[in-house]
Amino acid sequence: MTASRESAVSGEIATSAWSSQQEAAALAAPSPAEKRRAFDWRMLLGLLLPVAVALLWEAAVRFGLAQGRLVPPPSRIAATLWALAETGELWTHVWATLWRIAAGFALGAVAGIVFGALSGASGTVRRVLDPTLQALRAIPSIAWVPLFILWLGIFEASKVALIAVGVFFPVYLGIAGAILSVDRKLVEVGHVFRLSRVKLAKRILLPAVLPEAVIALRSGLGLGFMFVVAAEFMGASEGLGYLLVDGQQMGKPDQILAAIIAFALLGKIADSLLVLLTKPLVRWQDTVRERL
């Protein structure tokens, strides 16, 4: 009886301790409302610098401290954006640019993942493939333009191909580098547990590679937005790059800056969507989202 009573008491103590730990963890974890407030505060903090610069420049032009002829004040840029949106012209250009970026990003990212995985996983493939790709990576984006026009014409295929080239190289480097940087001890642990090659890749290599792969995809997406400007210089009649060229030829600095701001907003939205979509893949890492 004494032993059973002692075991019952110890069980109650353990249960009470576990409950206390659970309650402490629940109290320490931020509530959904607190998470929303923290997210709103971070968003407001991120808007602080561009809003402050815009207000200072607007004040400088209004008080005569600057002319605002070559760099129009934010009010003129906003009026230009509003006028383009009202006529529907802005949405036509935005859609054309986004379609090209999406198609080029998909092609370049898939090719970069495949070749990066092959180069990172096989030393023979890396020695054969990597020197040529590194040499091609050094070629400026504009140098591809006449070749793609000659091969694919001045229509959408050449523009998408140029964007895909821009996306390919950072994704390839990121994937290959991530595979090569996997800790050797993790692979040895997989061999100790006699994991097959498929299970080793699924349980050890893939989780170790994913955080760097997300960064590589984000870098590729950013270069896709850069390359789309060069792509839309190739005889395009639609797109934000066309707005840039038209503004330069017609002497409209407000239109040029409006297109640049549209690029910035679209790039930030696309990057945030990519981070949101890839968040479940690296949820197991507590610190990675803060780094990104």
Short mmCIF file of C-alpha atoms in Angstrom, two decimals:
data_model
loop_
_atom_site.label_atom_id
_atom_site.label_comp_id
_atom_site.label_asym_id
_atom_site.label_seq_id
_atom_site.Cartn_x
_atom_site.Cartn_y
_atom_site.Cartn_z
CA MET A 1 0.00 0.00 0.00
CA THR A 2 2.78 2.37 0.87
CA ALA A 3 4.58 1.75 -2.44
CA SER A 4 1.39 2.21 -4.47
CA ARG A 5 0.56 5.38 -2.57
CA GLU A 6 4.06 6.74 -3.20
CA SER A 7 3.80 5.94 -6.90
CA ALA A 8 0.42 7.64 -7.08
CA VAL A 9 1.80 10.72 -5.35
CA SER A 10 4.81 10.82 -7.66
CA GLY A 11 2.48 10.46 -10.64
CA GLU A 12 0.41 13.39 -9.43
CA ILE A 13 3.56 15.45 -8.96
CA ALA A 14 4.78 14.60 -12.46
CA THR A 15 1.37 15.45 -13.94
CA SER A 16 1.30 18.71 -12.03
CA ALA A 17 4.81 19.58 -13.19
CA TRP A 18 3.88 18.78 -16.80
CA SER A 19 0.75 20.92 -16.55
CA SER A 20 2.79 23.77 -15.08
CA GLN A 21 5.26 23.52 -17.93
CA GLN A 22 2.44 23.54 -20.49
CA GLU A 23 0.83 26.56 -18.83
CA ALA A 24 4.17 28.39 -18.74
CA ALA A 25 4.75 27.64 -22.41
CA ALA A 26 1.26 28.83 -23.27
CA LEU A 27 1.81 32.04 -21.32
CA ALA A 28 5.21 32.61 -22.92
CA ALA A 29 3.92 32.10 -26.46
CA PRO A 30 2.59 35.30 -28.06
CA SER A 31 -1.12 35.39 -28.75
CA PRO A 32 -2.47 35.84 -32.32
CA ALA A 33 -3.40 39.43 -31.51
CA GLU A 34 0.14 40.14 -30.29
CA LYS A 35 1.58 38.56 -33.47
CA ARG A 36 -0.68 40.76 -35.61
CA ARG A 37 0.35 43.87 -33.70
CA ALA A 38 4.04 42.97 -34.10
CA PHE A 39 3.53 42.38 -37.83
CA ASP A 40 1.72 45.71 -38.23
CA TRP A 41 4.51 47.49 -36.36
CA ARG A 42 7.17 45.92 -38.59
CA MET A 43 5.25 46.98 -41.69
CA LEU A 44 4.96 50.55 -40.45
CA LEU A 45 8.65 50.60 -39.58
CA GLY A 46 9.52 49.42 -43.09
CA LEU A 47 7.47 52.23 -44.61
CA LEU A 48 9.18 54.86 -42.47
CA LEU A 49 12.22 55.51 -44.70
CA PRO A 50 10.49 55.79 -48.14
CA VAL A 51 7.65 57.90 -46.73
CA ALA A 52 10.10 60.23 -44.98
CA VAL A 53 12.18 60.67 -48.16
CA ALA A 54 9.03 61.34 -50.22
CA LEU A 55 7.73 63.93 -47.75
CA LEU A 56 11.09 65.70 -47.58
CA TRP A 57 11.38 65.91 -51.36
CA GLU A 58 7.79 67.10 -51.71
CA ALA A 59 8.46 69.83 -49.14
CA ALA A 60 11.71 70.84 -50.86
CA VAL A 61 9.92 71.31 -54.20
CA ARG A 62 6.92 73.12 -52.74
CA PHE A 63 9.08 75.56 -50.77
CA GLY A 64 11.28 76.31 -53.79
CA LEU A 65 14.40 74.60 -52.49
CA ALA A 66 14.45 72.35 -55.59
CA GLN A 67 12.97 72.68 -59.06
CA GLY A 68 11.56 69.17 -59.39
CA ARG A 69 11.94 69.23 -63.17
CA LEU A 70 14.17 66.18 -63.59
CA VAL A 71 13.05 64.52 -60.33
CA PRO A 72 9.35 65.34 -59.95
CA PRO A 73 7.80 65.48 -56.47
CA PRO A 74 5.80 62.48 -55.23
CA SER A 75 2.50 64.27 -55.87
CA ARG A 76 3.23 64.46 -59.62
CA ILE A 77 4.35 60.85 -59.71
CA ALA A 78 1.21 59.76 -57.89
CA ALA A 79 -0.93 61.79 -60.31
CA THR A 80 0.81 60.09 -63.25
CA LEU A 81 0.22 56.65 -61.76
CA TRP A 82 -3.43 57.51 -61.11
CA ALA A 83 -3.92 58.75 -64.67
CA LEU A 84 -2.35 55.60 -66.10
CA ALA A 85 -4.51 53.45 -63.82
CA GLU A 86 -7.70 55.30 -64.74
CA THR A 87 -7.18 54.72 -68.45
CA GLY A 88 -6.28 51.07 -67.85
CA GLU A 89 -2.88 51.54 -69.47
CA LEU A 90 -1.01 50.83 -66.24
CA TRP A 91 -2.72 47.47 -65.72
CA THR A 92 -1.95 46.43 -69.30
CA HIS A 93 1.75 47.15 -68.78
CA VAL A 94 1.80 45.52 -65.34
CA TRP A 95 0.16 42.35 -66.62
CA ALA A 96 2.56 42.09 -69.57
CA THR A 97 5.58 42.50 -67.28
CA LEU A 98 4.30 40.06 -64.66
CA TRP A 99 3.53 37.41 -67.27
CA ARG A 100 7.04 37.62 -68.70
CA ILE A 101 8.62 37.46 -65.26
CA ALA A 102 6.46 34.51 -64.20
CA ALA A 103 7.26 32.52 -67.35
CA GLY A 104 10.97 33.36 -67.25
CA PHE A 105 11.20 32.67 -63.52
CA ALA A 106 9.53 29.27 -63.87
CA LEU A 107 11.85 28.19 -66.68
CA GLY A 108 15.02 29.58 -65.11
CA ALA A 109 14.24 28.26 -61.62
CA VAL A 110 13.47 24.72 -62.81
CA ALA A 111 16.63 24.62 -64.93
CA GLY A 112 18.71 26.11 -62.09
CA ILE A 113 17.39 23.56 -59.57
CA VAL A 114 18.04 20.61 -61.90
CA PHE A 115 21.55 21.63 -62.97
CA GLY A 116 22.44 22.84 -59.47
CA ALA A 117 21.35 19.54 -57.94
CA LEU A 118 23.36 17.58 -60.51
CA SER A 119 26.43 19.75 -60.05
CA GLY A 120 26.22 19.66 -56.26
CA ALA A 121 25.57 15.93 -55.99
CA SER A 122 28.14 14.67 -58.51
CA GLY A 123 31.77 15.71 -58.63
CA THR A 124 32.11 14.48 -62.20
CA VAL A 125 29.14 16.50 -63.43
CA ARG A 126 30.44 19.54 -61.55
CA ARG A 127 33.87 19.32 -63.15
CA VAL A 128 32.33 19.00 -66.61
CA LEU A 129 29.48 21.51 -66.24
CA ASP A 130 30.53 24.19 -63.78
CA PRO A 131 33.41 25.86 -65.70
CA THR A 132 31.22 26.47 -68.74
CA LEU A 133 28.33 27.81 -66.68
CA GLN A 134 30.62 30.09 -64.70
CA ALA A 135 31.97 31.53 -67.95
CA LEU A 136 28.45 32.07 -69.29
CA ARG A 137 27.46 33.74 -66.01
CA ALA A 138 30.03 36.47 -66.64
CA ILE A 139 28.33 37.54 -69.88
CA PRO A 140 26.34 40.80 -69.42
CA SER A 141 22.59 40.56 -69.90
CA ILE A 142 22.57 43.05 -72.78
CA ALA A 143 25.02 40.85 -74.70
CA TRP A 144 22.35 38.14 -74.98
CA VAL A 145 19.81 40.50 -76.56
CA PRO A 146 21.00 40.47 -80.22
CA LEU A 147 21.55 36.72 -80.11
CA PHE A 148 18.07 35.98 -78.75
CA ILE A 149 16.51 38.37 -81.27
CA LEU A 150 18.36 36.54 -84.06
CA TRP A 151 17.31 33.12 -82.77
CA LEU A 152 13.79 33.77 -81.44
CA GLY A 153 12.67 37.05 -83.02
CA ILE A 154 11.49 40.15 -81.20
CA PHE A 155 8.34 38.61 -79.74
CA GLU A 156 7.67 37.01 -76.36
CA ALA A 157 9.95 33.98 -76.70
CA SER A 158 13.14 36.06 -76.76
CA LYS A 159 12.01 38.15 -73.77
CA VAL A 160 11.12 35.11 -71.68
CA ALA A 161 14.40 33.42 -72.62
CA LEU A 162 16.41 36.44 -71.49
CA ILE A 163 14.61 36.54 -68.14
CA ALA A 164 15.12 32.79 -67.71
CA VAL A 165 18.87 33.26 -68.23
CA GLY A 166 18.92 35.92 -65.53
CA VAL A 167 17.04 33.68 -63.08
CA PHE A 168 19.02 30.53 -63.86
CA PHE A 169 22.47 31.48 -62.60
CA PRO A 170 21.69 32.57 -59.01
CA VAL A 171 19.40 29.56 -58.54
CA TYR A 172 22.05 27.22 -59.94
CA LEU A 173 24.77 28.66 -57.69
CA GLY A 174 22.50 28.63 -54.63
CA ILE A 175 21.36 25.03 -55.05
CA ALA A 176 24.83 23.68 -55.87
CA GLY A 177 26.40 25.62 -53.00
CA ALA A 178 23.71 24.49 -50.55
CA ILE A 179 24.28 20.82 -51.40
CA LEU A 180 28.06 21.18 -51.15
CA SER A 181 27.75 22.91 -47.76
CA VAL A 182 25.72 20.15 -46.08
CA ASP A 183 27.47 19.05 -42.90
CA ARG A 184 29.37 15.80 -43.48
CA LYS A 185 28.35 14.55 -40.01
CA LEU A 186 24.67 14.61 -41.02
CA VAL A 187 25.39 12.35 -43.99
CA GLU A 188 27.46 10.03 -41.78
CA VAL A 189 24.52 9.75 -39.36
CA GLY A 190 22.33 8.71 -42.28
CA HIS A 191 24.87 6.05 -43.25
CA VAL A 192 24.99 4.81 -39.64
CA PHE A 193 21.22 4.29 -39.72
CA ARG A 194 21.60 2.54 -43.11
CA LEU A 195 19.34 4.93 -44.96
CA SER A 196 18.95 4.35 -48.67
CA ARG A 197 19.99 7.07 -51.11
CA VAL A 198 16.36 8.15 -51.54
CA LYS A 199 15.70 8.30 -47.79
CA LEU A 200 19.03 10.04 -47.20
CA ALA A 201 18.09 12.72 -49.72
CA LYS A 202 14.56 13.06 -48.34
CA ARG A 203 15.29 13.07 -44.60
CA ILE A 204 18.72 14.73 -44.41
CA LEU A 205 19.83 16.47 -47.60
CA LEU A 206 16.53 18.11 -48.56
CA PRO A 207 15.83 19.77 -45.16
CA ALA A 208 19.46 20.94 -44.98
CA VAL A 209 19.32 22.45 -48.47
CA LEU A 210 15.89 24.11 -48.34
CA PRO A 211 16.80 27.32 -46.42
CA GLU A 212 19.58 28.20 -48.87
CA ALA A 213 17.37 27.14 -51.79
CA VAL A 214 14.75 29.68 -50.72
CA ILE A 215 17.39 32.41 -50.68
CA ALA A 216 18.56 31.31 -54.14
CA LEU A 217 15.00 31.52 -55.48
CA ARG A 218 14.59 34.99 -54.02
CA SER A 219 17.84 36.10 -55.64
CA GLY A 220 16.69 34.65 -58.95
CA LEU A 221 13.35 36.43 -58.69
CA GLY A 222 15.11 39.73 -58.04
CA LEU A 223 17.31 39.27 -61.10
CA GLY A 224 14.21 38.34 -63.09
CA PHE A 225 12.82 41.80 -62.38
CA MET A 226 16.13 43.32 -63.46
CA PHE A 227 16.36 41.31 -66.68
CA VAL A 228 12.77 42.08 -67.67
CA VAL A 229 13.77 45.69 -68.29
CA ALA A 230 16.44 44.60 -70.77
CA ALA A 231 13.94 42.15 -72.24
CA GLU A 232 11.32 44.87 -72.75
CA PHE A 233 13.86 47.04 -74.54
CA MET A 234 13.70 44.41 -77.29
CA GLY A 235 10.94 45.98 -79.35
CA ALA A 236 8.18 45.66 -76.75
CA SER A 237 4.99 47.67 -77.09
CA GLU A 238 3.71 46.73 -73.61
CA GLY A 239 5.28 46.42 -70.19
CA LEU A 240 6.77 48.66 -67.53
CA GLY A 241 10.08 48.60 -69.40
CA TYR A 242 8.27 50.07 -72.40
CA LEU A 243 6.96 52.84 -70.12
CA LEU A 244 10.57 53.59 -69.13
CA VAL A 245 11.69 53.85 -72.76
CA ASP A 246 8.64 55.89 -73.76
CA GLY A 247 9.19 58.29 -70.87
CA GLN A 248 12.85 58.72 -71.82
CA GLN A 249 12.07 59.35 -75.49
CA MET A 250 9.19 61.74 -74.75
CA GLY A 251 11.00 63.57 -71.94
CA LYS A 252 8.59 62.50 -69.16
CA PRO A 253 10.55 62.03 -65.93
CA ASP A 254 7.33 61.57 -63.95
CA GLN A 255 6.42 58.58 -66.13
CA ILE A 256 9.91 57.12 -65.74
CA LEU A 257 9.77 57.39 -61.95
CA ALA A 258 6.20 56.05 -61.93
CA ALA A 259 7.40 52.95 -63.80
CA ILE A 260 10.36 52.57 -61.42
CA ILE A 261 8.06 52.78 -58.39
CA ALA A 262 5.71 50.25 -59.98
CA PHE A 263 8.70 47.92 -60.46
CA ALA A 264 9.67 48.37 -56.80
CA LEU A 265 6.16 47.65 -55.52
CA LEU A 266 5.68 44.61 -57.74
CA GLY A 267 9.10 43.25 -56.83
CA LYS A 268 8.41 43.61 -53.11
CA ILE A 269 4.99 41.97 -53.41
CA ALA A 270 6.39 39.09 -55.47
CA ASP A 271 9.24 38.55 -53.00
CA SER A 272 6.82 38.58 -50.04
CA LEU A 273 4.58 36.04 -51.79
CA LEU A 274 7.57 33.78 -52.45
CA VAL A 275 8.60 33.98 -48.79
CA LEU A 276 5.01 33.23 -47.72
CA LEU A 277 4.72 30.24 -50.05
CA THR A 278 8.05 28.76 -48.96
CA LYS A 279 7.50 29.38 -45.25
CA PRO A 280 6.06 25.88 -44.58
CA LEU A 281 9.20 24.33 -46.10
CA VAL A 282 11.48 25.87 -43.45
CA ARG A 283 9.04 26.08 -40.57
CA TRP A 284 11.23 23.68 -38.60
CA GLN A 285 13.95 26.36 -38.42
CA ASP A 286 13.04 28.86 -35.73
CA THR A 287 15.56 31.52 -36.74
CA VAL A 288 15.49 31.38 -40.53
CA ARG A 289 12.42 33.61 -40.96
CA GLU A 290 14.07 36.32 -38.88
CA ARG A 291 17.18 36.14 -41.10
CA LEU A 292 15.09 36.38 -44.27
#
